[in-house]
mmCIF file of C-alpha atoms and ligand atoms in Angstrom:
data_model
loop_
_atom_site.group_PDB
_atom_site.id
_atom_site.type_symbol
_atom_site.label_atom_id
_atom_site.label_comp_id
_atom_site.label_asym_id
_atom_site.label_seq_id
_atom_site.Cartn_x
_atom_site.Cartn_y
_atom_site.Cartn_z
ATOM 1 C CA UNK A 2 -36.214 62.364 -19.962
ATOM 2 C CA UNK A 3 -33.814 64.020 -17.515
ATOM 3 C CA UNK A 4 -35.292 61.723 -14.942
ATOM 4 C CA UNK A 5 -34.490 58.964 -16.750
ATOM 5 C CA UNK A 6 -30.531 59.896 -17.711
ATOM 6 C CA UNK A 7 -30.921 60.627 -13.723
ATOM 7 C CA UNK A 8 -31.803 56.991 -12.343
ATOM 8 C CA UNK A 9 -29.328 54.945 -15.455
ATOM 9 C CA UNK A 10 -26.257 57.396 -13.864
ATOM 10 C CA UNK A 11 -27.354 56.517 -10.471
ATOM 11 C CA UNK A 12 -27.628 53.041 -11.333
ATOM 12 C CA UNK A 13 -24.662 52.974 -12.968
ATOM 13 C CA UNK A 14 -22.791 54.237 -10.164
ATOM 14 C CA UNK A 15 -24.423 51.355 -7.889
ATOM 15 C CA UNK A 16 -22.879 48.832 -10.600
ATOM 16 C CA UNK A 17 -19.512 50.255 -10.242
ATOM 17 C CA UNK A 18 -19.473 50.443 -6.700
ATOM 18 C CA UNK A 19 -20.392 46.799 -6.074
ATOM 19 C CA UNK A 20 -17.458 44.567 -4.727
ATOM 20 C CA UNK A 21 -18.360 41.399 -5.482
ATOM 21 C CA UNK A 22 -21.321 39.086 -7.626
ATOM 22 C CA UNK A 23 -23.443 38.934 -4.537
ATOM 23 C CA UNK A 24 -23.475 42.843 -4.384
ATOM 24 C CA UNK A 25 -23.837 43.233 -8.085
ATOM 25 C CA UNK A 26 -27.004 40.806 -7.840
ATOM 26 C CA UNK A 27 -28.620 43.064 -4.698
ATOM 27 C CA UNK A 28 -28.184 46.292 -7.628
ATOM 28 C CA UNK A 29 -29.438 44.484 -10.152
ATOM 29 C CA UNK A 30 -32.354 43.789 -8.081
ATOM 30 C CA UNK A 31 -33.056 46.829 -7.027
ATOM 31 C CA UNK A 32 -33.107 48.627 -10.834
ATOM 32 C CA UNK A 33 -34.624 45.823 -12.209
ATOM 33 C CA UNK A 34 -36.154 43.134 -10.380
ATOM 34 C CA UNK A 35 -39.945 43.325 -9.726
ATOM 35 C CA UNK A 36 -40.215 46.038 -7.750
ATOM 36 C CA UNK A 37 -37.299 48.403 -8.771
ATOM 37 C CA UNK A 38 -37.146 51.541 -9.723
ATOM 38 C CA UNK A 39 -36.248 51.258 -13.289
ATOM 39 C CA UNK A 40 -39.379 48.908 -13.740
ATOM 40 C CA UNK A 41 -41.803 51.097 -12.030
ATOM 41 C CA UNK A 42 -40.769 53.747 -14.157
ATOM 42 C CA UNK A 43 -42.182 51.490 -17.097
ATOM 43 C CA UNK A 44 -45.265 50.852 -14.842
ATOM 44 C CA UNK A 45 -45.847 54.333 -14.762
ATOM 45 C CA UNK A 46 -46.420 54.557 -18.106
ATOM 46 C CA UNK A 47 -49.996 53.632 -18.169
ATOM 47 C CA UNK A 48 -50.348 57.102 -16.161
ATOM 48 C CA UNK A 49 -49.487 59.525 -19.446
ATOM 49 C CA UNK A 50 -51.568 60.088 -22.425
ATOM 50 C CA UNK A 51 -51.762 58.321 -24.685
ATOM 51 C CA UNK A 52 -49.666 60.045 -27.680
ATOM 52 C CA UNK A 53 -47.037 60.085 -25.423
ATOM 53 C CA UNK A 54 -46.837 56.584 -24.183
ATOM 54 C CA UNK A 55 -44.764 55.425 -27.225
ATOM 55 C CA UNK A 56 -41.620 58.024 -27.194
ATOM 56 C CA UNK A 57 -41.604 57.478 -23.265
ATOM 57 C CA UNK A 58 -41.714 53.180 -23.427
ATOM 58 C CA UNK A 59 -38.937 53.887 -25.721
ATOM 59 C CA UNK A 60 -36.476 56.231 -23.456
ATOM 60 C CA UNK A 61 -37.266 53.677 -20.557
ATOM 61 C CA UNK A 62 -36.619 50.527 -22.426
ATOM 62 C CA UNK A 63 -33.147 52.253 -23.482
ATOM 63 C CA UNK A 64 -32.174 52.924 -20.318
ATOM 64 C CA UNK A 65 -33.521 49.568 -18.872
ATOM 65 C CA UNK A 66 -30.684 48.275 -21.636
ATOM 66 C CA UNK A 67 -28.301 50.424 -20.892
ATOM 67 C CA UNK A 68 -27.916 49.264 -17.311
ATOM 68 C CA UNK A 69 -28.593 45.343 -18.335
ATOM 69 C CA UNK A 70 -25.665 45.660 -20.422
ATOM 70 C CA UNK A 71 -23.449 47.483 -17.447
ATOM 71 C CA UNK A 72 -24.639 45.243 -15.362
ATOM 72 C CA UNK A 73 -23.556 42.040 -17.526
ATOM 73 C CA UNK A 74 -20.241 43.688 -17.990
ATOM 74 C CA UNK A 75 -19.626 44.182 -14.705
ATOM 75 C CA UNK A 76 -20.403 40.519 -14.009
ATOM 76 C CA UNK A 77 -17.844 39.429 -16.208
ATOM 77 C CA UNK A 78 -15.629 41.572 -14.929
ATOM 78 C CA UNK A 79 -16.324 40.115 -10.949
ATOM 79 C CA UNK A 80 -16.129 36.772 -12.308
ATOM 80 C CA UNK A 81 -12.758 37.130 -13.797
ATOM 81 C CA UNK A 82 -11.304 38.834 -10.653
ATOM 82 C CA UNK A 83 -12.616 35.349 -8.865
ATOM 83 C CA UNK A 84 -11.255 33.105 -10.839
ATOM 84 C CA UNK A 85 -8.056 35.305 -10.287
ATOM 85 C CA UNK A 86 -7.878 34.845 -6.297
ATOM 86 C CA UNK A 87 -8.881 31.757 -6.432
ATOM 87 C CA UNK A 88 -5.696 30.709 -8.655
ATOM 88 C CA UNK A 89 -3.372 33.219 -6.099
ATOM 89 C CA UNK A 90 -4.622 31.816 -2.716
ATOM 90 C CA UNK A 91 -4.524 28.306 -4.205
ATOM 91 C CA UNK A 92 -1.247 28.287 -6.217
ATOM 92 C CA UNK A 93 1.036 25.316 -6.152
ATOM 93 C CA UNK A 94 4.620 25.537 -4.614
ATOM 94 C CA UNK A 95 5.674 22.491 -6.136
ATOM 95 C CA UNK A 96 9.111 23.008 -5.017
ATOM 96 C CA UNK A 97 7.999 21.853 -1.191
ATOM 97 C CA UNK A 98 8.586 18.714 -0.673
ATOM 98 C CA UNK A 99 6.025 15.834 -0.090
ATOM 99 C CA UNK A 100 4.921 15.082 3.256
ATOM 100 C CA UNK A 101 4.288 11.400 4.352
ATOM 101 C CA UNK A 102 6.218 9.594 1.827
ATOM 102 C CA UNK A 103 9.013 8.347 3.926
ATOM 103 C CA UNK A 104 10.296 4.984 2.420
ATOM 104 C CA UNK A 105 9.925 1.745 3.400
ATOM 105 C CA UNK A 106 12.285 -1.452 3.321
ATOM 106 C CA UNK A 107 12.061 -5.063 3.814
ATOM 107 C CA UNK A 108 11.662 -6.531 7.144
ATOM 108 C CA UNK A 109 14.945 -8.139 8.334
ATOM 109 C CA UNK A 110 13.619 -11.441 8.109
ATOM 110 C CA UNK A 111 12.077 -11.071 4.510
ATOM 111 C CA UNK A 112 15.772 -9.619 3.788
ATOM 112 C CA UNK A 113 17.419 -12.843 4.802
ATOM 113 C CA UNK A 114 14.927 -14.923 3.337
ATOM 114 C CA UNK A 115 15.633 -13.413 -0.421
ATOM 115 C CA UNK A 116 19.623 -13.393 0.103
ATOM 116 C CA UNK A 117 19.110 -17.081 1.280
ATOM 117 C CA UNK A 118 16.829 -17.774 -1.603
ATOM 118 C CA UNK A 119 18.923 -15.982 -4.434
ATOM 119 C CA UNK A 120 21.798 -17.775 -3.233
ATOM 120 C CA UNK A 121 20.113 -21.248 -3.512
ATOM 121 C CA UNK A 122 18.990 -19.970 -6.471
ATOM 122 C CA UNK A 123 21.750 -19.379 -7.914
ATOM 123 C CA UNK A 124 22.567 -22.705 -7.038
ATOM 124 C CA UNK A 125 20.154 -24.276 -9.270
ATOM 125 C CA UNK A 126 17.968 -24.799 -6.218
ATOM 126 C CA UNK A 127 13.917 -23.993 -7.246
ATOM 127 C CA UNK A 128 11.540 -22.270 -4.694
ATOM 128 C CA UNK A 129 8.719 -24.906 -3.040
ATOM 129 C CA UNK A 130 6.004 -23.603 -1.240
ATOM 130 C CA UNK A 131 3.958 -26.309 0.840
ATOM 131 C CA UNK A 132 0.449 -25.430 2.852
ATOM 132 C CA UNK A 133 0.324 -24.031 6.505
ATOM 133 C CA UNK A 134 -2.666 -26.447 7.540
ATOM 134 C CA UNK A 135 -1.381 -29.573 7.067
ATOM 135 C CA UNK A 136 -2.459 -33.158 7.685
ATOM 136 C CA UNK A 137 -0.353 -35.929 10.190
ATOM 137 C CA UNK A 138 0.409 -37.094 7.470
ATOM 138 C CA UNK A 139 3.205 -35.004 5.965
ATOM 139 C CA UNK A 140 4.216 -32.792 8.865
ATOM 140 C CA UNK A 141 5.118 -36.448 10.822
ATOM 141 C CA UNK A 142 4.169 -40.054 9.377
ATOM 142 C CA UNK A 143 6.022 -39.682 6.082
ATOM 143 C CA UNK A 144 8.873 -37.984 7.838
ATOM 144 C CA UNK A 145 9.547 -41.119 9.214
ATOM 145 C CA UNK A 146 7.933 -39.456 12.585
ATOM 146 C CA UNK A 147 5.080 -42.161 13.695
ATOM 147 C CA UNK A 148 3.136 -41.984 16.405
ATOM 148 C CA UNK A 149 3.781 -41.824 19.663
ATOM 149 C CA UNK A 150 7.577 -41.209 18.376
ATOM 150 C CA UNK A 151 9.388 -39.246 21.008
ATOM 151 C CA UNK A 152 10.198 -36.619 18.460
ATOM 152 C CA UNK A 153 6.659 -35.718 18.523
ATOM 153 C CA UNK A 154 6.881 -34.273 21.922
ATOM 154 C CA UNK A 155 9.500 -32.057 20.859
ATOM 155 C CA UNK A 156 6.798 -30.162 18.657
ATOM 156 C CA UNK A 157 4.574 -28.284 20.273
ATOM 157 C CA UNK A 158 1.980 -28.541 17.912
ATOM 158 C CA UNK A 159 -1.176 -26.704 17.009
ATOM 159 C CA UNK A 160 -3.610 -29.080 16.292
ATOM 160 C CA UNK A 161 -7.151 -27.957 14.699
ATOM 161 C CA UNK A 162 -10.283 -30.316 16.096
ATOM 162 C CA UNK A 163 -10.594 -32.187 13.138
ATOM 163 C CA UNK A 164 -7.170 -33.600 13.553
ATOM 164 C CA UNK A 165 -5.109 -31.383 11.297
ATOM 165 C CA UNK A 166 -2.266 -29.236 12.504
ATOM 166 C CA UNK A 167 -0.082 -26.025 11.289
ATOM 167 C CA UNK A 168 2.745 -27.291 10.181
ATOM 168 C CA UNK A 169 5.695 -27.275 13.048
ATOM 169 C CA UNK A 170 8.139 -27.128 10.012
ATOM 170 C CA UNK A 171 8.841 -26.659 6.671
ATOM 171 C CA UNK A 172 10.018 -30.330 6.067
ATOM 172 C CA UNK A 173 6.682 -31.410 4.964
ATOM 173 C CA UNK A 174 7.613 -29.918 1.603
ATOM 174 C CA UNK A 175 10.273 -32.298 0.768
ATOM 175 C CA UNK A 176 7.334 -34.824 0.510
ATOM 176 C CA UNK A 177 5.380 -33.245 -1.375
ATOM 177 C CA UNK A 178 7.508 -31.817 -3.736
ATOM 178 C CA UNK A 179 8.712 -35.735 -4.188
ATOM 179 C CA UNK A 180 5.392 -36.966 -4.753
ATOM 180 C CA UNK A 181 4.821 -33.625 -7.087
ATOM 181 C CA UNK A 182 7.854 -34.352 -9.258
ATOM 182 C CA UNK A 183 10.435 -37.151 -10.019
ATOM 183 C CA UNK A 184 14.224 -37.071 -9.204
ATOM 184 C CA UNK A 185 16.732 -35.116 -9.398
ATOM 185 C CA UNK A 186 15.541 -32.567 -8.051
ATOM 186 C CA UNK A 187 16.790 -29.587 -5.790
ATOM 187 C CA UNK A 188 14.926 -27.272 -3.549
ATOM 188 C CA UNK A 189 14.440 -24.827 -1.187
ATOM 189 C CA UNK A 190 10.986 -24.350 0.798
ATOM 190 C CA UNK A 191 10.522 -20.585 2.713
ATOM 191 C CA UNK A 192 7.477 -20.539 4.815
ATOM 192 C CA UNK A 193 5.754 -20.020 8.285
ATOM 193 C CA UNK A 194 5.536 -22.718 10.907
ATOM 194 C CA UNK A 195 4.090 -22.839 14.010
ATOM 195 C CA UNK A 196 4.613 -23.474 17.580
ATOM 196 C CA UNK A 197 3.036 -23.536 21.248
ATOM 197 C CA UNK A 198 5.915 -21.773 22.135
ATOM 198 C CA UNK A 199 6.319 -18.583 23.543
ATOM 199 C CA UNK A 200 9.675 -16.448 25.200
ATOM 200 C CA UNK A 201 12.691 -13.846 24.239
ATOM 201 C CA UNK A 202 13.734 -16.789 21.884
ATOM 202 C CA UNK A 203 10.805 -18.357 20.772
ATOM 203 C CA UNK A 204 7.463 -17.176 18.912
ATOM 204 C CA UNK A 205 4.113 -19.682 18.018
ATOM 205 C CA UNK A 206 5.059 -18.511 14.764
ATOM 206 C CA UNK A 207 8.174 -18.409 12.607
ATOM 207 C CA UNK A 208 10.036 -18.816 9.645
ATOM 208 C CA UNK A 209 12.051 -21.675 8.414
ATOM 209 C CA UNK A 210 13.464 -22.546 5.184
ATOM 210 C CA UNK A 211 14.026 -26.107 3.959
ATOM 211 C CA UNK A 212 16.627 -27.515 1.576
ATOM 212 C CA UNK A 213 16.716 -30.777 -0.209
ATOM 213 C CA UNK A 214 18.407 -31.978 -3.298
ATOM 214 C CA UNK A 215 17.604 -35.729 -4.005
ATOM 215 C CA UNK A 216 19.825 -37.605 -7.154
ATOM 216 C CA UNK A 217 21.758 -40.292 -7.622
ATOM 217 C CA UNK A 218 24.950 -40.029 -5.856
ATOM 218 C CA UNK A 219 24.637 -37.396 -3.634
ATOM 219 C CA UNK A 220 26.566 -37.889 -0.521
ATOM 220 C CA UNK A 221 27.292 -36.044 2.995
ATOM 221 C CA UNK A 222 30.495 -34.696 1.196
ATOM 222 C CA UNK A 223 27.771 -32.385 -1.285
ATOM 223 C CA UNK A 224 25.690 -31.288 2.235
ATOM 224 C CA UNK A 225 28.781 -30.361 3.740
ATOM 225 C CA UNK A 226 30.299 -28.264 0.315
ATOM 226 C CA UNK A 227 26.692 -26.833 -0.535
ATOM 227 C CA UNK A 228 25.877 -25.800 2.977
ATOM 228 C CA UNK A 229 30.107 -24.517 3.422
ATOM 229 C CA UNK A 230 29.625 -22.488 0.842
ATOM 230 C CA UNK A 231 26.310 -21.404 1.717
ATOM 231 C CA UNK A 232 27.632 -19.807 5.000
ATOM 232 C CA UNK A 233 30.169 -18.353 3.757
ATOM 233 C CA UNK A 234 28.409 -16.414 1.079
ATOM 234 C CA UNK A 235 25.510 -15.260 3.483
ATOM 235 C CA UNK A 236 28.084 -14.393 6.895
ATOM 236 C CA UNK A 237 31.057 -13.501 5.064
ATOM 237 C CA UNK A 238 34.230 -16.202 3.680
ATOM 238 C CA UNK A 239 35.734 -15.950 6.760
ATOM 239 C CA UNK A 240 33.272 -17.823 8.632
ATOM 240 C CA UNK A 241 34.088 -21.394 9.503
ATOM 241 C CA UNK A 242 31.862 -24.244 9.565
ATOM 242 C CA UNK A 243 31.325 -27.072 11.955
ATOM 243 C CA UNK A 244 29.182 -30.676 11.409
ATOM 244 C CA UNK A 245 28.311 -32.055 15.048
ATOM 245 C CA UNK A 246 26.648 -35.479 15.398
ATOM 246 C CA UNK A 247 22.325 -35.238 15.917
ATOM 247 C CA UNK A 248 19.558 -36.719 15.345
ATOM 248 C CA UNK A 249 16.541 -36.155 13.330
ATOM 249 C CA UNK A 250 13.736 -38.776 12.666
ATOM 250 C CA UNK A 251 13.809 -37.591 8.705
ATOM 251 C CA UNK A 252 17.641 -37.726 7.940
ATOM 252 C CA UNK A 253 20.414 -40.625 8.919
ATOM 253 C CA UNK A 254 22.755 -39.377 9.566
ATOM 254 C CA UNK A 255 22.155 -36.375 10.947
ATOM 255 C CA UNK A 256 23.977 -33.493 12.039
ATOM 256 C CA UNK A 257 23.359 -29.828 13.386
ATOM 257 C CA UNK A 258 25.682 -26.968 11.665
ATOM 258 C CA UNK A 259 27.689 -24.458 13.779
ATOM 259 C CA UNK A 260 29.152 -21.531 12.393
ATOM 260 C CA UNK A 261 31.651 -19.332 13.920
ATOM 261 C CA UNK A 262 30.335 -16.859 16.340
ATOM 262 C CA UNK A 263 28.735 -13.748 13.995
ATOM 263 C CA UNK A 264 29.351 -11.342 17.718
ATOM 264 C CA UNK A 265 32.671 -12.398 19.247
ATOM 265 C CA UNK A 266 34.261 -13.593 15.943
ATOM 266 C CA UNK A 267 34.732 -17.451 17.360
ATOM 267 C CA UNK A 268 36.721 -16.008 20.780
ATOM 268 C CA UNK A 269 33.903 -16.465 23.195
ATOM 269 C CA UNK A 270 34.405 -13.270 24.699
ATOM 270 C CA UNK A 271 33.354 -9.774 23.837
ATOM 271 C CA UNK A 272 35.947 -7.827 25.370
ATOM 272 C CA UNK A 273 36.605 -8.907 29.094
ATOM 273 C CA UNK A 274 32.999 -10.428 29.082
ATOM 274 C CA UNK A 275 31.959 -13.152 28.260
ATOM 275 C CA UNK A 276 30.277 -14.204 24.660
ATOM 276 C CA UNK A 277 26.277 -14.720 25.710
ATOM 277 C CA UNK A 278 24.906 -15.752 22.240
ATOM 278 C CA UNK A 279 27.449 -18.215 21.638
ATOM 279 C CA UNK A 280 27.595 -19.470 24.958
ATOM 280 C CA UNK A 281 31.595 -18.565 25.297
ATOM 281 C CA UNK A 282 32.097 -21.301 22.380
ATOM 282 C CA UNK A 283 32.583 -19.516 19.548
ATOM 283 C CA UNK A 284 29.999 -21.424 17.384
ATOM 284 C CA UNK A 285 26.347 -20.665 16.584
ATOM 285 C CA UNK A 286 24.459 -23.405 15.821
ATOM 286 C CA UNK A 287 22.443 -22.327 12.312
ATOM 287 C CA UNK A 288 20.573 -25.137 11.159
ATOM 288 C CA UNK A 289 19.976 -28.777 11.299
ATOM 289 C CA UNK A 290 20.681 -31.175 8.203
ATOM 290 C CA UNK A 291 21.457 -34.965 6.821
ATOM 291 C CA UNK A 292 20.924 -37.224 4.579
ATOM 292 C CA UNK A 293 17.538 -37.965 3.615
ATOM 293 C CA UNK A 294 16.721 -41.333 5.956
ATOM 294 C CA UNK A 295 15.564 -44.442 2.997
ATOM 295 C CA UNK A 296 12.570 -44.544 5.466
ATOM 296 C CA UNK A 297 11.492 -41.614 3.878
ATOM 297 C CA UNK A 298 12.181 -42.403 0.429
ATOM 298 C CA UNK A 299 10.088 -45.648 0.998
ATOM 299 C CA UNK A 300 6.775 -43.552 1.001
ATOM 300 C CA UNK A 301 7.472 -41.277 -2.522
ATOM 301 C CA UNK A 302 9.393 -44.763 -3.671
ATOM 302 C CA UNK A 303 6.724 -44.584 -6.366
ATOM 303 C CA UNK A 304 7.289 -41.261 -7.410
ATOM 304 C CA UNK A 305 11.065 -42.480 -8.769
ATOM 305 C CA UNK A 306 12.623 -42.280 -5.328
ATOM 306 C CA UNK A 307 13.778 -45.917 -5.289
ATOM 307 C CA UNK A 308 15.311 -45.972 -2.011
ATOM 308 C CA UNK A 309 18.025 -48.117 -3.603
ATOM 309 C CA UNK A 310 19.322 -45.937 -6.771
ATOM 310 C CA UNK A 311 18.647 -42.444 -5.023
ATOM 311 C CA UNK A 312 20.063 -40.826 -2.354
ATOM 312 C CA UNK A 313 20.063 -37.578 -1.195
ATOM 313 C CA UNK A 314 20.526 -34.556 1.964
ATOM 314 C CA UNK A 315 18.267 -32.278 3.373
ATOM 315 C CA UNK A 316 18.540 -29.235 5.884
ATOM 316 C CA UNK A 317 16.156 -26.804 8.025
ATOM 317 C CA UNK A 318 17.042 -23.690 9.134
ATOM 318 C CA UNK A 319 15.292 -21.037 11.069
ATOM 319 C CA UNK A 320 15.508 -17.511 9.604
ATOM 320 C CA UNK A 321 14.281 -15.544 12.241
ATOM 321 C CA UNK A 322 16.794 -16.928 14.717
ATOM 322 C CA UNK A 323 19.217 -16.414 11.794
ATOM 323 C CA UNK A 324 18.066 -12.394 11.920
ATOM 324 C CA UNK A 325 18.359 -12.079 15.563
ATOM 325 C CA UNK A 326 21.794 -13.362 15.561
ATOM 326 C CA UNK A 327 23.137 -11.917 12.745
ATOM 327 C CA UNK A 328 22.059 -8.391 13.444
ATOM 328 C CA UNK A 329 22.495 -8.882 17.556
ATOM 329 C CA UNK A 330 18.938 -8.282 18.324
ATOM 330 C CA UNK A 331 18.661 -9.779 22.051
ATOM 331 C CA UNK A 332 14.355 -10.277 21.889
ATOM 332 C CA UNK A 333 12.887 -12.451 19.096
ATOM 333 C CA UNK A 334 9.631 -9.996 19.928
ATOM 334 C CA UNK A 335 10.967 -7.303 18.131
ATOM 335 C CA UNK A 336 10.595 -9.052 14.726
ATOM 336 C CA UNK A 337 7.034 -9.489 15.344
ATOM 337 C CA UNK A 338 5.576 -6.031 16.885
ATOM 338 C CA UNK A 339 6.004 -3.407 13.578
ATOM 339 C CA UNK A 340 7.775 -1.082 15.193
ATOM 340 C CA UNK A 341 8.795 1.587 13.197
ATOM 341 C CA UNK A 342 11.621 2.586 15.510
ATOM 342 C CA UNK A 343 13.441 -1.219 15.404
ATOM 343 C CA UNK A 344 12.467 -1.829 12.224
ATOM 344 C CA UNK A 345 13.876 1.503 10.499
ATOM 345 C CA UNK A 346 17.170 0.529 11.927
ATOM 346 C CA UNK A 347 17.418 -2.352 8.541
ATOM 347 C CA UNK A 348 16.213 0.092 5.789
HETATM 348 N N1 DAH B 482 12.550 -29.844 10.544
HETATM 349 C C1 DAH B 482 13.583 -29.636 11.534
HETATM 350 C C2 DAH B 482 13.056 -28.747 12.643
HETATM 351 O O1 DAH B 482 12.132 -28.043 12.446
HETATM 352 C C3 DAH B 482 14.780 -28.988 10.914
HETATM 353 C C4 DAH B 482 15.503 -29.938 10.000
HETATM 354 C C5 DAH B 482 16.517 -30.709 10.445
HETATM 355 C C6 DAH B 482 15.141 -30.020 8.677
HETATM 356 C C7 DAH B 482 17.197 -31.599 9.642
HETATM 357 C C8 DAH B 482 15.799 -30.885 7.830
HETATM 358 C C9 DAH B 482 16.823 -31.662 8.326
HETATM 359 O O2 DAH B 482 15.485 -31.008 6.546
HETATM 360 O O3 DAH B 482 17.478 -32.511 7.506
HETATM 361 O O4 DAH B 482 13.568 -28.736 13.691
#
């Protein structure tokens, strides 16, 4: 019996003394795994008489208990004291603040795109969108542009084998919002266009945005007043406006619009120097524009575009160029190359 009380204190001991669940398993092992001491003491048994094998199973199968149940207790205690460093060396500070969520912003040309499309909006004008692959059809022929037109040359275009092109502007919308819907109608058209063009001012891709508003009665007097206005609410009311004389295939007649010079303020000079984005003549030229040539009309007549009872204007304007003068940026490159040091200068 003594030896008994002997190995459940020693045993017990072992329990306390273990650290951690790993431990407590190696103890519990050695009392009462296969070959441990508690269970060879109930091996043993078959060794004593046998009147005295009950009484003795019994004191051994007590003790055997007796250091299960230590054993289980200490287990739950281990466990808890985990669970508790775990929760310490993992705790939250969520006081720090987050790392990697700097904020984003527009890119400058997606910012003058919306302020040019709320402001058309607001306007009355609706958004058009029109395809980038496009046939001869719409970016030329119906544009009054035939073949072997001079104009042509002027467009560098990107033609795909099968004869189709991306679109070298945005004015291939105007016909096909006109065949889409009847007059009156008035629109703008934001969108990519494309180029074989490539320097500081020019990229084989870039953004335009088209205008037209076709009713009856519409003369140059509402171009000049919409587009005026327009100017002025985008650059600021002190800008003036100027209509110069051009030519484009689509509109008769035709004119290019200068504003006053966004960097010297219309002087031509920047201090003793001279002006270089205005060319020292106080006026940027922003967009071209005109009324909508009949020859056009003639191929949506169908569509309620009687060349006779309608009339209307149209205008083209390029907003990355728009961007780059505005904000003063002296490479068109810039717009196109993500990087997070030019572009965080807009947010
Ligand atoms: N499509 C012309 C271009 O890309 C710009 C333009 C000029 C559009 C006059 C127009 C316009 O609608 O009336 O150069």
């Amino acid at each position: 019996m003594n030896d008994h009380a002997d190995l459940v204190a020693r045993a017990l001991l072992e329990i306390r003394a273990s650290a951690d669940l790993g431990g407590l398993d190696e103890v519990r092992v050695r009392w009462l795994g296969k070959k441990g001491e508690l269970t060879a003491a109930l091996k043993s048994l078959g060794a004593l008489p046998v009147a005295e094998r009950p009484a003795a199973g019994g004191r051994i199968n007590a003790a055997k208990e007796e250091v299960q149940a230590a054993l289980e207790a200490r287990r739950l205690e281990l466990e808890r004291r985990q669970v508790d460093a775990e929760l310490v060396a993992g705790r939250i500070d969520v006081t720090l603040p987050g790392r990697g969520e700097e904020r984003g912003a527009l890119h400058p040309v997606t910012q003058a795109r919306l302020r040019i499309e709320a402001l058309f909006g607001r306007a009355g004008f609706d958004i058009a969108v029109g395809p980038e692959i496009e046939d001869d059809f719409y970016n030329f022929g119906a544009l009054n542009i035939p073949e072997n037109h001079p104009a042509r040359a002027l467009h560098d275009t990107f033609y795909f084998p099968d004869g189709r092109l991306l679109r070298t502007h945005t004015s291939p919308v105007q016909i096909r919002s006109m065949l889409a819907r009847g007059a009156p109608l008035a629109l703008i058209a934001p969108g990519r266009v494309y180029r074989c063009d490539h320097d500081i001012t020019h990229s084989p891709m870039f953004h335009q945005i088209e205008g037209l508003a076709v009713d009856t009665n519409i003369t140059f007097g509402d171009l000049k007043g919409t587009l005026d206005h327009a100017m002025k609410a985008l650059f600021g009311s002190s800008v003036k406006t100027h209509f110069r004389p051009s030519f484009f295939p689509f509109t008769e007649p035709s004119a290019e619009l200068y504003v006053t010079c966004f960097i010297c303020g219309g002087s031509g000079k920047r201090g003793a120097d001279p002006c270089r984005p205005c060319k020292q003549t106080g006026w940027i030229e922003v967009l071209g524009c005109g009324m909508v040539d009949p020859n056009v009309f003639e191929f949506v007549k169908d569509n309620g575009y009687d060349p006779k009872k309608v009339s209307g204007f149209a205008f083209g304007m390029g907003v990355d160029r728009l961007a780059l003068l505005k904000y003063g940026v002296d490479d068109l490159q810039y717009f196109f190359q993500g990087d997070v040091r030019f572009l965080q200068q807009f947010s």
